[in-house]
């Protein structure tokens, strides 16, 4: 059996391996090493939750702490990448996207198309998502749908340590701008991860389990929620397929479609609300292309259309849970 | 300067500073027990800045705050009992438990909110100041922000906007030497020790004061606020200070020299300095300050007890307050 490591260590390992393989890989962000300008030892933080700890001592010239200027340093990651580097920009929380969005939305995303195919911008933005920590409305969101809406950006959302390592390596090597979303609740999740270098192709879904009755599509932490629900449903004789798209742009439509063609039933579970978002997107595609295969109306299990609340009881109600997924699955079987 | 403050003024300012210190020290203790949710950033050590500035303000004046917002709230007159309940995520909290430590706001008190986004305050206060100017009501806007936040584009743009539009606005920089684990020596190489030098380049008066000296902050803020009220435009006020706890609760702080906080607590505590100066000058008596200390201790104890006992928000609160209509 391969060794088991935590999700956050898988990310750290992917960055180290890519930095060792390729001298053009650099890492920029707030306190990604830490203690800059103090008389104390560097690498004091390794990012706010310690994900990049230990990288600075290995690559002191390529791990760069920046001032709190997201527009400038995320933009600089884009610009450096358009000029021969492979920059990894760490945007601490994805909620901070508003501070630097232009550099991704209008710059990184559009260079190649606007410039008639001449630009290559192999930048990777790593950023945290997810509720469940009483971090309230500005530190708990999962806004990947906003990025996935933009042609020219790729959106990657791993759900386990193995995928995190392989997908991040693929992002760093990829020649297009990638935004890599890390759910903070998954950081301590352990799983089997090979020590050696490997990549997972962007745009290839993972079929977590197969079952004949209902197809459940879920991302990041919601894969665990879906799995929990499927286990409970299995006891009642309801068999679920669970598909983790892993990347939502590009999206592996084929895997989702071929499953829904078999089951005729679809439930999408997402930690972001469903207005103009991922869940609606999947349901819309299936409704348009597979209308005749459907045996029931597709269901979405998503938070209500409200900001993430602070109070623990409200936040617990906000986040989709296994009971709600089970209810949605049953609804497709009525 | 001290002479201009009546005894009543002095005792009120001291009480505010003590409220902040006691509140934060208690939140620190409660957080360590594991009873408090979320990210909590404490203001202990920086009391003279918030109080030195806010003692000049009334409820019509607006302030915007930061992630480290409890001190600004208390200084601006937000009810401390409601704040504690908010930090506990309870229905009786200032924001009904929906915001938490990083989002305490009380608009009736002119407190436009703590903020989870570093650098979000300056543009908002530019807007508050613009509203003041257009309404001609003599009110001002004050934005508090850190040395780290001083590097955000929003801050630079707002400085220029405030000068361009001659806004009644005060930029209060709380330079505590660190942004998380990063030293200001690294992140703001201004050529001097003073970030205020940047502001002068934008064309506004800028001063740097000892932020642990209540009287220095009070005097400089008073001048700036008076100028703004009279239509004299924005001012930049840099206050040098130090935070006594980690960046957030749970920070191991290996980036700090060992005795930095210990020395500051012993020799440069804003409350001790205030007390020593005021008592020595014969303006207040030590016993009066001690009475305030006792009072505040009891108030904070009451806040904690009430917060603990308060109910969680009703589930229906999840779906309300998204828009004015629901
Ligand atoms: C846009 C944005 N970037 C980064 C952060 C994370 N963060 C929160 S506080 C902080 C440091 C702020 O330092 P400073 O402005 O000096 O304030 P202090 O904590 O010293 O009071 C950082 C980087 C954030 N909340 N928002
Ligand atoms: Mg600071």
PDB file of C-alpha atoms in Angstrom, chain A residues 56-271:
ATOM      1  CA  UNK A  56      11.297  28.285   1.143  1.00  0.00           C
ATOM      2  CA  UNK A  57      14.330  26.524   2.685  1.00  0.00           C
ATOM      3  CA  UNK A  58      14.550  24.360  -0.437  1.00  0.00           C
ATOM      4  CA  UNK A  59      14.072  27.149  -2.978  1.00  0.00           C
ATOM      5  CA  UNK A  60      14.817  30.448  -1.220  1.00  0.00           C
ATOM      6  CA  UNK A  61      15.119  32.420  -4.452  1.00  0.00           C
ATOM      7  CA  UNK A  62      11.847  31.194  -5.886  1.00  0.00           C
ATOM      8  CA  UNK A  63       9.511  31.460  -2.915  1.00  0.00           C
ATOM      9  CA  UNK A  64       8.590  35.113  -2.780  1.00  0.00           C
ATOM     10  CA  UNK A  65       6.656  36.831   0.001  1.00  0.00           C
ATOM     11  CA  UNK A  66       4.800  39.865  -1.263  1.00  0.00           C
ATOM     12  CA  UNK A  67       3.217  42.954   0.275  1.00  0.00           C
ATOM     13  CA  UNK A  68      -0.581  42.817   0.647  1.00  0.00           C
ATOM     14  CA  UNK A  69      -1.219  43.955  -2.911  1.00  0.00           C
ATOM     15  CA  UNK A  70      -3.189  41.214  -4.632  1.00  0.00           C
ATOM     16  CA  UNK A  71      -3.751  43.189  -7.780  1.00  0.00           C
ATOM     17  CA  UNK A  72      -0.011  43.681  -8.141  1.00  0.00           C
ATOM     18  CA  UNK A  73       1.322  40.278  -7.166  1.00  0.00           C
ATOM     19  CA  UNK A  74      -1.375  38.127  -8.780  1.00  0.00           C
ATOM     20  CA  UNK A  75      -0.965  40.344 -11.841  1.00  0.00           C
ATOM     21  CA  UNK A  76       2.797  39.926 -11.631  1.00  0.00           C
ATOM     22  CA  UNK A  77       2.349  36.158 -11.549  1.00  0.00           C
ATOM     23  CA  UNK A  78       0.337  36.510 -14.756  1.00  0.00           C
ATOM     24  CA  UNK A  79       2.866  38.837 -16.354  1.00  0.00           C
ATOM     25  CA  UNK A  80       5.890  36.741 -15.378  1.00  0.00           C
ATOM     26  CA  UNK A  81       4.145  33.699 -16.810  1.00  0.00           C
ATOM     27  CA  UNK A  82       3.528  35.509 -20.069  1.00  0.00           C
ATOM     28  CA  UNK A  83       7.305  36.099 -20.149  1.00  0.00           C
ATOM     29  CA  UNK A  84       8.682  32.622 -19.739  1.00  0.00           C
ATOM     30  CA  UNK A  85       8.129  31.808 -16.051  1.00  0.00           C
ATOM     31  CA  UNK A  86       5.644  29.339 -14.589  1.00  0.00           C
ATOM     32  CA  UNK A  87       4.369  31.327 -11.668  1.00  0.00           C
ATOM     33  CA  UNK A  88       2.175  29.986  -8.902  1.00  0.00           C
ATOM     34  CA  UNK A  89       0.304  32.860  -7.288  1.00  0.00           C
ATOM     35  CA  UNK A  90      -1.311  32.107  -3.958  1.00  0.00           C
ATOM     36  CA  UNK A  91      -4.502  34.062  -3.379  1.00  0.00           C
ATOM     37  CA  UNK A  92      -4.985  33.247   0.294  1.00  0.00           C
ATOM     38  CA  UNK A  93      -8.781  33.020   0.263  1.00  0.00           C
ATOM     39  CA  UNK A  94     -10.757  32.854  -2.971  1.00  0.00           C
ATOM     40  CA  UNK A  95     -13.033  35.483  -1.392  1.00  0.00           C
ATOM     41  CA  UNK A  96     -10.238  37.977  -2.108  1.00  0.00           C
ATOM     42  CA  UNK A  97     -10.713  37.497  -5.851  1.00  0.00           C
ATOM     43  CA  UNK A  98     -12.387  40.879  -6.033  1.00  0.00           C
ATOM     44  CA  UNK A  99      -9.131  42.605  -5.204  1.00  0.00           C
ATOM     45  CA  UNK A 100      -7.265  41.156  -8.190  1.00  0.00           C
ATOM     46  CA  UNK A 101      -9.934  39.913 -10.562  1.00  0.00           C
ATOM     47  CA  UNK A 102      -9.050  42.084 -13.541  1.00  0.00           C
ATOM     48  CA  UNK A 103      -5.607  40.520 -13.835  1.00  0.00           C
ATOM     49  CA  UNK A 104      -7.280  37.133 -14.286  1.00  0.00           C
ATOM     50  CA  UNK A 105     -10.576  38.070 -15.905  1.00  0.00           C
ATOM     51  CA  UNK A 106      -9.407  40.542 -18.533  1.00  0.00           C
ATOM     52  CA  UNK A 107      -5.692  39.835 -18.693  1.00  0.00           C
ATOM     53  CA  UNK A 108      -4.618  36.207 -18.186  1.00  0.00           C
ATOM     54  CA  UNK A 109      -7.858  34.792 -19.592  1.00  0.00           C
ATOM     55  CA  UNK A 110      -7.874  36.812 -22.778  1.00  0.00           C
ATOM     56  CA  UNK A 111      -4.237  37.246 -23.850  1.00  0.00           C
ATOM     57  CA  UNK A 112      -4.154  34.232 -26.075  1.00  0.00           C
ATOM     58  CA  UNK A 113      -7.391  34.930 -27.936  1.00  0.00           C
ATOM     59  CA  UNK A 114      -6.927  38.695 -28.230  1.00  0.00           C
ATOM     60  CA  UNK A 115      -3.371  38.288 -29.432  1.00  0.00           C
ATOM     61  CA  UNK A 116      -4.397  35.871 -32.149  1.00  0.00           C
ATOM     62  CA  UNK A 117      -2.960  32.775 -30.492  1.00  0.00           C
ATOM     63  CA  UNK A 118       0.475  34.232 -29.862  1.00  0.00           C
ATOM     64  CA  UNK A 119       0.472  34.387 -26.052  1.00  0.00           C
ATOM     65  CA  UNK A 120       1.191  31.533 -23.657  1.00  0.00           C
ATOM     66  CA  UNK A 121       0.403  32.237 -19.994  1.00  0.00           C
ATOM     67  CA  UNK A 122       1.155  29.184 -17.850  1.00  0.00           C
ATOM     68  CA  UNK A 123       0.160  30.770 -14.552  1.00  0.00           C
ATOM     69  CA  UNK A 124      -1.432  28.821 -11.705  1.00  0.00           C
ATOM     70  CA  UNK A 125      -3.440  30.565  -9.014  1.00  0.00           C
ATOM     71  CA  UNK A 126      -3.908  28.530  -5.832  1.00  0.00           C
ATOM     72  CA  UNK A 127      -6.705  29.640  -3.556  1.00  0.00           C
ATOM     73  CA  UNK A 128      -8.826  28.416  -0.625  1.00  0.00           C
ATOM     74  CA  UNK A 129     -12.558  27.774  -0.701  1.00  0.00           C
ATOM     75  CA  UNK A 130     -15.159  26.424   1.640  1.00  0.00           C
ATOM     76  CA  UNK A 131     -17.434  27.003   4.590  1.00  0.00           C
ATOM     77  CA  UNK A 132     -17.597  25.180   7.901  1.00  0.00           C
ATOM     78  CA  UNK A 133     -15.133  27.141  10.008  1.00  0.00           C
ATOM     79  CA  UNK A 134     -17.271  30.023  11.262  1.00  0.00           C
ATOM     80  CA  UNK A 135     -15.148  32.246   9.067  1.00  0.00           C
ATOM     81  CA  UNK A 136     -18.232  34.186   7.928  1.00  0.00           C
ATOM     82  CA  UNK A 137     -19.223  35.833   4.677  1.00  0.00           C
ATOM     83  CA  UNK A 138     -15.822  36.979   3.389  1.00  0.00           C
ATOM     84  CA  UNK A 139     -13.699  33.896   4.155  1.00  0.00           C
ATOM     85  CA  UNK A 140     -15.979  30.948   3.400  1.00  0.00           C
ATOM     86  CA  UNK A 141     -17.173  31.165  -0.180  1.00  0.00           C
ATOM     87  CA  UNK A 142     -16.685  28.756  -3.085  1.00  0.00           C
ATOM     88  CA  UNK A 143     -16.748  31.093  -6.076  1.00  0.00           C
ATOM     89  CA  UNK A 144     -15.252  28.784  -8.713  1.00  0.00           C
ATOM     90  CA  UNK A 145     -18.248  29.185 -10.970  1.00  0.00           C
ATOM     91  CA  UNK A 146     -17.295  32.831 -11.488  1.00  0.00           C
ATOM     92  CA  UNK A 147     -13.923  31.748 -12.847  1.00  0.00           C
ATOM     93  CA  UNK A 148     -15.306  28.849 -14.842  1.00  0.00           C
ATOM     94  CA  UNK A 149     -17.624  31.299 -16.569  1.00  0.00           C
ATOM     95  CA  UNK A 150     -14.612  33.008 -18.156  1.00  0.00           C
ATOM     96  CA  UNK A 151     -13.328  31.536 -21.441  1.00  0.00           C
ATOM     97  CA  UNK A 152      -9.561  31.230 -21.210  1.00  0.00           C
ATOM     98  CA  UNK A 153      -9.339  30.233 -17.538  1.00  0.00           C
ATOM     99  CA  UNK A 154      -9.299  26.661 -16.258  1.00  0.00           C
ATOM    100  CA  UNK A 155     -10.900  25.806 -12.921  1.00  0.00           C
ATOM    101  CA  UNK A 156      -9.616  22.863 -10.907  1.00  0.00           C
ATOM    102  CA  UNK A 157     -11.286  21.623  -7.711  1.00  0.00           C
ATOM    103  CA  UNK A 158      -9.688  18.533  -6.119  1.00  0.00           C
ATOM    104  CA  UNK A 159     -11.507  16.376  -3.569  1.00  0.00           C
ATOM    105  CA  UNK A 160      -8.731  14.178  -2.148  1.00  0.00           C
ATOM    106  CA  UNK A 161      -4.945  14.134  -1.613  1.00  0.00           C
ATOM    107  CA  UNK A 162      -4.154  11.948  -4.638  1.00  0.00           C
ATOM    108  CA  UNK A 163      -6.043  14.208  -7.009  1.00  0.00           C
ATOM    109  CA  UNK A 164      -4.649  17.342  -5.372  1.00  0.00           C
ATOM    110  CA  UNK A 165      -1.074  16.338  -6.087  1.00  0.00           C
ATOM    111  CA  UNK A 166      -1.656  15.103  -9.620  1.00  0.00           C
ATOM    112  CA  UNK A 167      -3.934  17.946 -10.641  1.00  0.00           C
ATOM    113  CA  UNK A 168      -1.711  20.667  -9.210  1.00  0.00           C
ATOM    114  CA  UNK A 169       1.289  19.231 -11.053  1.00  0.00           C
ATOM    115  CA  UNK A 170      -0.811  19.230 -14.222  1.00  0.00           C
ATOM    116  CA  UNK A 171      -1.839  22.863 -13.640  1.00  0.00           C
ATOM    117  CA  UNK A 172       1.731  24.012 -13.171  1.00  0.00           C
ATOM    118  CA  UNK A 173       2.794  22.225 -16.350  1.00  0.00           C
ATOM    119  CA  UNK A 174      -0.247  23.380 -18.271  1.00  0.00           C
ATOM    120  CA  UNK A 175       0.365  26.235 -20.686  1.00  0.00           C
ATOM    121  CA  UNK A 176      -2.919  28.007 -19.896  1.00  0.00           C
ATOM    122  CA  UNK A 177      -4.011  30.007 -16.837  1.00  0.00           C
ATOM    123  CA  UNK A 178      -5.322  27.640 -14.158  1.00  0.00           C
ATOM    124  CA  UNK A 179      -7.155  28.473 -10.962  1.00  0.00           C
ATOM    125  CA  UNK A 180      -6.731  25.716  -8.377  1.00  0.00           C
ATOM    126  CA  UNK A 181      -9.290  25.694  -5.549  1.00  0.00           C
ATOM    127  CA  UNK A 182      -8.368  24.066  -2.234  1.00  0.00           C
ATOM    128  CA  UNK A 183     -11.166  23.345   0.221  1.00  0.00           C
ATOM    129  CA  UNK A 184      -9.850  24.212   3.669  1.00  0.00           C
ATOM    130  CA  UNK A 185     -11.789  21.368   5.295  1.00  0.00           C
ATOM    131  CA  UNK A 186      -9.859  18.883   3.154  1.00  0.00           C
ATOM    132  CA  UNK A 187      -6.352  20.014   4.176  1.00  0.00           C
ATOM    133  CA  UNK A 188      -6.070  17.403   6.921  1.00  0.00           C
ATOM    134  CA  UNK A 189      -7.754  14.631   4.935  1.00  0.00           C
ATOM    135  CA  UNK A 190      -5.386  11.682   4.517  1.00  0.00           C
ATOM    136  CA  UNK A 191      -5.112   9.478   1.485  1.00  0.00           C
ATOM    137  CA  UNK A 192      -2.757   7.327  -0.525  1.00  0.00           C
ATOM    138  CA  UNK A 193      -0.346   9.431  -2.551  1.00  0.00           C
ATOM    139  CA  UNK A 194       2.619   8.059  -4.507  1.00  0.00           C
ATOM    140  CA  UNK A 195       5.935   9.720  -3.703  1.00  0.00           C
ATOM    141  CA  UNK A 196       6.926  10.101  -7.304  1.00  0.00           C
ATOM    142  CA  UNK A 197       5.853  12.730  -9.751  1.00  0.00           C
ATOM    143  CA  UNK A 198       2.607  12.159 -11.663  1.00  0.00           C
ATOM    144  CA  UNK A 199      -0.099  14.235 -13.274  1.00  0.00           C
ATOM    145  CA  UNK A 200      -3.845  13.824 -13.729  1.00  0.00           C
ATOM    146  CA  UNK A 201      -5.182  15.229 -16.999  1.00  0.00           C
ATOM    147  CA  UNK A 202      -7.319  18.372 -16.705  1.00  0.00           C
ATOM    148  CA  UNK A 203     -10.823  17.649 -17.991  1.00  0.00           C
ATOM    149  CA  UNK A 204     -11.058  14.028 -16.888  1.00  0.00           C
ATOM    150  CA  UNK A 205     -13.711  13.211 -14.291  1.00  0.00           C
ATOM    151  CA  UNK A 206     -13.267  10.578 -11.595  1.00  0.00           C
ATOM    152  CA  UNK A 207     -16.015   8.007 -11.164  1.00  0.00           C
ATOM    153  CA  UNK A 208     -15.923   7.569  -7.407  1.00  0.00           C
ATOM    154  CA  UNK A 209     -18.391   4.694  -7.385  1.00  0.00           C
ATOM    155  CA  UNK A 210     -20.860   3.138  -9.786  1.00  0.00           C
ATOM    156  CA  UNK A 211     -24.510   2.345  -9.191  1.00  0.00           C
ATOM    157  CA  UNK A 212     -27.416   1.824 -11.555  1.00  0.00           C
ATOM    158  CA  UNK A 213     -30.130   4.040 -10.090  1.00  0.00           C
ATOM    159  CA  UNK A 214     -28.981   7.656  -9.778  1.00  0.00           C
ATOM    160  CA  UNK A 215     -26.026   9.763 -10.897  1.00  0.00           C
ATOM    161  CA  UNK A 216     -24.678  12.177  -8.282  1.00  0.00           C
ATOM    162  CA  UNK A 217     -22.233  14.855  -9.405  1.00  0.00           C
ATOM    163  CA  UNK A 218     -20.197  16.535  -6.659  1.00  0.00           C
ATOM    164  CA  UNK A 219     -16.999  18.530  -6.137  1.00  0.00           C
ATOM    165  CA  UNK A 220     -14.410  18.993  -3.391  1.00  0.00           C
ATOM    166  CA  UNK A 221     -15.838  18.343   0.085  1.00  0.00           C
ATOM    167  CA  UNK A 222     -19.253  17.533  -1.372  1.00  0.00           C
ATOM    168  CA  UNK A 223     -17.803  14.270  -2.722  1.00  0.00           C
ATOM    169  CA  UNK A 224     -17.609  13.080   0.907  1.00  0.00           C
ATOM    170  CA  UNK A 225     -21.154  14.256   1.554  1.00  0.00           C
ATOM    171  CA  UNK A 226     -22.365  12.426  -1.551  1.00  0.00           C
ATOM    172  CA  UNK A 227     -20.485   9.278  -0.565  1.00  0.00           C
ATOM    173  CA  UNK A 228     -22.021   9.341   2.902  1.00  0.00           C
ATOM    174  CA  UNK A 229     -25.485   9.738   1.403  1.00  0.00           C
ATOM    175  CA  UNK A 230     -24.871   6.936  -1.093  1.00  0.00           C
ATOM    176  CA  UNK A 231     -23.850   4.580   1.711  1.00  0.00           C
ATOM    177  CA  UNK A 232     -27.069   5.228   3.582  1.00  0.00           C
ATOM    178  CA  UNK A 233     -29.117   4.837   0.401  1.00  0.00           C
ATOM    179  CA  UNK A 234     -27.376   1.560  -0.441  1.00  0.00           C
ATOM    180  CA  UNK A 235     -28.896   0.093   2.727  1.00  0.00           C
ATOM    181  CA  UNK A 236     -32.305   0.801   1.237  1.00  0.00           C
ATOM    182  CA  UNK A 237     -31.271  -0.811  -2.019  1.00  0.00           C
ATOM    183  CA  UNK A 238     -30.733   2.438  -3.931  1.00  0.00           C
ATOM    184  CA  UNK A 239     -27.503   2.345  -5.940  1.00  0.00           C
ATOM    185  CA  UNK A 240     -25.729   5.597  -6.791  1.00  0.00           C
ATOM    186  CA  UNK A 241     -23.012   6.536  -9.205  1.00  0.00           C
ATOM    187  CA  UNK A 242     -20.864   9.387  -7.888  1.00  0.00           C
ATOM    188  CA  UNK A 243     -18.945  11.499 -10.372  1.00  0.00           C
ATOM    189  CA  UNK A 244     -16.319  13.984  -9.283  1.00  0.00           C
ATOM    190  CA  UNK A 245     -15.599  16.177 -12.325  1.00  0.00           C
ATOM    191  CA  UNK A 246     -12.364  17.387 -10.630  1.00  0.00           C
ATOM    192  CA  UNK A 247     -12.143  20.235 -13.126  1.00  0.00           C
ATOM    193  CA  UNK A 248     -15.205  22.246 -14.148  1.00  0.00           C
ATOM    194  CA  UNK A 249     -13.497  24.052 -16.993  1.00  0.00           C
ATOM    195  CA  UNK A 250     -12.590  22.041 -18.939  1.00  0.00           C
ATOM    196  CA  UNK A 251     -15.529  19.783 -18.058  1.00  0.00           C
ATOM    197  CA  UNK A 252     -15.715  16.071 -18.743  1.00  0.00           C
ATOM    198  CA  UNK A 253     -19.255  16.095 -20.120  1.00  0.00           C
ATOM    199  CA  UNK A 254     -18.861  12.639 -21.633  1.00  0.00           C
ATOM    200  CA  UNK A 255     -18.436  10.865 -18.311  1.00  0.00           C
ATOM    201  CA  UNK A 256     -21.403  12.675 -16.786  1.00  0.00           C
ATOM    202  CA  UNK A 257     -23.593  12.138 -19.845  1.00  0.00           C
ATOM    203  CA  UNK A 258     -22.845   8.466 -20.270  1.00  0.00           C
ATOM    204  CA  UNK A 259     -23.721   7.864 -16.627  1.00  0.00           C
ATOM    205  CA  UNK A 260     -26.973   9.831 -16.806  1.00  0.00           C
ATOM    206  CA  UNK A 261     -27.858   7.932 -19.976  1.00  0.00           C
ATOM    207  CA  UNK A 262     -27.640   4.754 -17.917  1.00  0.00           C
ATOM    208  CA  UNK A 263     -29.344   5.911 -14.724  1.00  0.00           C
ATOM    209  CA  UNK A 264     -31.769   8.474 -16.143  1.00  0.00           C
ATOM    210  CA  UNK A 265     -31.537  10.390 -12.855  1.00  0.00           C
ATOM    211  CA  UNK A 266     -29.276  13.248 -11.837  1.00  0.00           C
ATOM    212  CA  UNK A 267     -28.507  14.968  -8.540  1.00  0.00           C
ATOM    213  CA  UNK A 268     -25.888  17.720  -8.412  1.00  0.00           C
ATOM    214  CA  UNK A 269     -24.439  18.606  -5.011  1.00  0.00           C
ATOM    215  CA  UNK A 270     -22.525  21.844  -4.659  1.00  0.00           C
ATOM    216  CA  UNK A 271     -21.247  24.065  -1.849  1.00  0.00           C
TER     217      UNK A 271
END
